[in-house]
Short mmCIF file of C-alpha atoms and ligand atoms in Angstrom, two decimals:
data_model
loop_
_atom_site.label_atom_id
_atom_site.label_comp_id
_atom_site.label_asym_id
_atom_site.label_seq_id
_atom_site.Cartn_x
_atom_site.Cartn_y
_atom_site.Cartn_z
CA UNK A 1 -37.08 36.11 140.43
CA UNK A 2 -34.90 33.22 139.31
CA UNK A 3 -32.36 33.25 136.51
CA UNK A 4 -33.86 31.63 133.39
CA UNK A 5 -30.58 29.80 132.76
CA UNK A 6 -29.20 28.81 136.16
CA UNK A 7 -32.46 28.93 138.14
CA UNK A 8 -30.64 30.75 140.91
CA UNK A 9 -32.25 33.78 142.52
CA UNK A 10 -31.16 36.99 140.82
CA UNK A 11 -30.06 40.11 142.63
CA UNK A 12 -31.28 43.64 142.01
CA UNK A 13 -28.82 45.65 139.99
CA UNK A 14 -29.46 49.35 139.78
CA UNK A 15 -28.42 50.80 136.46
CA UNK A 16 -28.84 54.54 136.34
CA UNK A 17 -31.97 54.45 138.54
CA UNK A 18 -33.47 51.51 136.67
CA UNK A 19 -33.78 48.39 138.81
CA UNK A 20 -32.80 45.37 136.78
CA UNK A 21 -32.30 41.76 137.82
CA UNK A 22 -28.85 40.32 137.55
CA UNK A 23 -27.59 36.76 137.87
CA UNK A 24 -24.25 36.65 139.66
CA UNK A 25 -23.60 33.15 138.35
CA UNK A 26 -23.92 33.57 134.60
CA UNK A 27 -23.81 37.37 134.36
CA UNK A 28 -27.16 37.58 132.57
CA UNK A 29 -29.50 40.53 133.03
CA UNK A 30 -33.31 40.55 132.97
CA UNK A 31 -35.10 43.75 132.03
CA UNK A 32 -38.81 44.06 132.67
CA UNK A 33 -40.89 45.45 129.82
CA UNK A 34 -40.10 49.12 129.39
CA UNK A 35 -36.82 49.07 131.28
CA UNK A 36 -34.67 48.99 128.17
CA UNK A 37 -36.39 52.17 127.04
CA UNK A 38 -35.66 53.73 130.44
CA UNK A 39 -31.95 53.06 130.08
CA UNK A 40 -31.83 55.15 126.94
CA UNK A 41 -31.72 58.89 127.47
CA UNK A 42 -33.31 59.33 124.06
CA UNK A 43 -36.69 57.65 123.84
CA UNK A 44 -36.78 57.94 120.04
CA UNK A 45 -33.57 55.96 119.88
CA UNK A 46 -34.93 53.35 122.23
CA UNK A 47 -38.06 53.08 120.11
CA UNK A 48 -35.96 52.65 117.01
CA UNK A 49 -33.99 49.87 118.61
CA UNK A 50 -37.06 48.05 119.87
CA UNK A 51 -38.84 48.35 116.54
CA UNK A 52 -35.76 46.91 114.81
CA UNK A 53 -36.07 43.68 116.80
CA UNK A 54 -36.55 40.74 114.45
CA UNK A 55 -37.35 37.16 115.32
CA UNK A 56 -34.22 35.06 114.84
CA UNK A 57 -34.83 31.86 112.89
CA UNK A 58 -32.84 28.68 113.26
CA UNK A 59 -30.70 29.81 116.17
CA UNK A 60 -28.95 26.97 117.92
CA UNK A 61 -28.83 28.77 121.25
CA UNK A 62 -30.74 26.98 123.93
CA UNK A 63 -34.15 28.55 124.53
CA UNK A 64 -34.78 29.73 128.05
CA UNK A 65 -37.98 30.49 129.85
CA UNK A 66 -39.42 33.79 130.99
CA UNK A 67 -38.77 34.17 134.74
CA UNK A 68 -42.26 35.64 135.15
CA UNK A 69 -44.62 33.39 133.17
CA UNK A 70 -42.20 30.49 132.45
CA UNK A 71 -43.10 30.46 128.76
CA UNK A 72 -40.34 29.68 126.32
CA UNK A 73 -38.79 32.92 125.19
CA UNK A 74 -38.28 33.90 121.57
CA UNK A 75 -34.86 34.53 120.11
CA UNK A 76 -34.67 38.08 118.85
CA UNK A 77 -32.00 39.78 116.75
CA UNK A 78 -31.45 43.02 118.56
CA UNK A 79 -29.11 44.77 116.22
CA UNK A 80 -28.04 44.31 112.67
CA UNK A 81 -24.57 45.10 111.45
CA UNK A 82 -21.38 43.18 111.72
CA UNK A 83 -22.20 41.63 115.06
CA UNK A 84 -25.85 40.88 115.64
CA UNK A 85 -26.82 40.30 119.24
CA UNK A 86 -29.32 37.53 119.90
CA UNK A 87 -31.43 38.17 122.95
CA UNK A 88 -34.49 36.43 124.41
CA UNK A 89 -37.91 38.02 124.63
CA UNK A 90 -40.94 36.74 126.49
CA UNK A 91 -43.74 35.99 123.99
CA UNK A 92 -46.08 37.78 126.38
CA UNK A 93 -43.69 40.74 126.49
CA UNK A 94 -42.88 40.52 130.17
CA UNK A 95 -39.37 41.53 129.38
CA UNK A 96 -36.02 40.79 127.80
CA UNK A 97 -33.16 38.52 128.77
CA UNK A 98 -29.57 39.48 127.97
CA UNK A 99 -26.79 36.95 128.29
CA UNK A 100 -23.55 38.13 129.84
CA UNK A 101 -22.24 41.19 128.03
CA UNK A 102 -25.13 41.47 125.56
CA UNK A 103 -26.76 44.46 127.19
CA UNK A 104 -23.59 46.51 127.01
CA UNK A 105 -23.14 45.55 123.36
CA UNK A 106 -26.60 46.84 122.58
CA UNK A 107 -26.30 49.98 124.64
CA UNK A 108 -22.93 50.72 123.07
CA UNK A 109 -24.76 51.40 119.79
CA UNK A 110 -26.82 54.14 121.35
CA UNK A 111 -25.90 57.68 122.19
CA UNK A 112 -26.22 58.87 125.74
CA UNK A 113 -26.05 62.30 127.24
CA UNK A 114 -25.13 61.05 130.69
CA UNK A 115 -21.51 60.19 129.99
CA UNK A 116 -22.61 56.68 129.14
CA UNK A 117 -22.79 55.92 132.82
CA UNK A 118 -24.71 52.72 132.20
CA UNK A 119 -22.20 51.45 129.69
CA UNK A 120 -19.30 52.30 131.96
CA UNK A 121 -20.92 50.43 134.77
CA UNK A 122 -21.62 47.38 132.67
CA UNK A 123 -18.15 47.43 131.17
CA UNK A 124 -16.58 47.56 134.60
CA UNK A 125 -18.81 44.77 135.79
CA UNK A 126 -17.89 42.46 132.99
CA UNK A 127 -14.39 43.76 132.57
CA UNK A 128 -14.84 43.63 128.83
CA UNK A 129 -13.03 46.77 127.89
CA UNK A 130 -10.13 45.79 125.65
CA UNK A 131 -8.79 49.33 125.80
CA UNK A 132 -7.73 49.21 129.41
CA UNK A 133 -4.36 50.75 130.08
CA UNK A 134 -3.11 47.80 132.03
CA UNK A 135 -1.68 45.87 129.12
CA UNK A 136 1.70 45.71 130.80
CA UNK A 137 4.91 45.94 128.84
ZN1 LIG B 1 -27.76 32.70 135.64
ZN1 LIG B 2 -43.36 36.07 130.40
#
């Protein structure tokens, strides 16, 4: 499968036993339909998140195409609150595209009973954690 942004082949990234596709160039992650739900330990919470998805109107972000059917994906607001995350969803529901760091932002809103292994992994990957203890003196 090719990255919808860079068109480079993506690599398989295993997140807590869920095989996702990851672009090493732009850091984006593709989740097939149902995989987001699998990442959540609590299916009710996953359902809540998915049902809260709203189409985003008038977003200037460049549309990208579904790596499976090549249809233009829809911009979706994946979480309300102070920092909405805009993700891309295939109109035929093949899956979801997360730009670099977006998946961890969304997962960070959930609760996990597995020590947030997925979030830890993503955070390490993108080195986004501002609370690292290596601030120096
Ligand atoms: Zn890419
Ligand atoms: Zn598609």
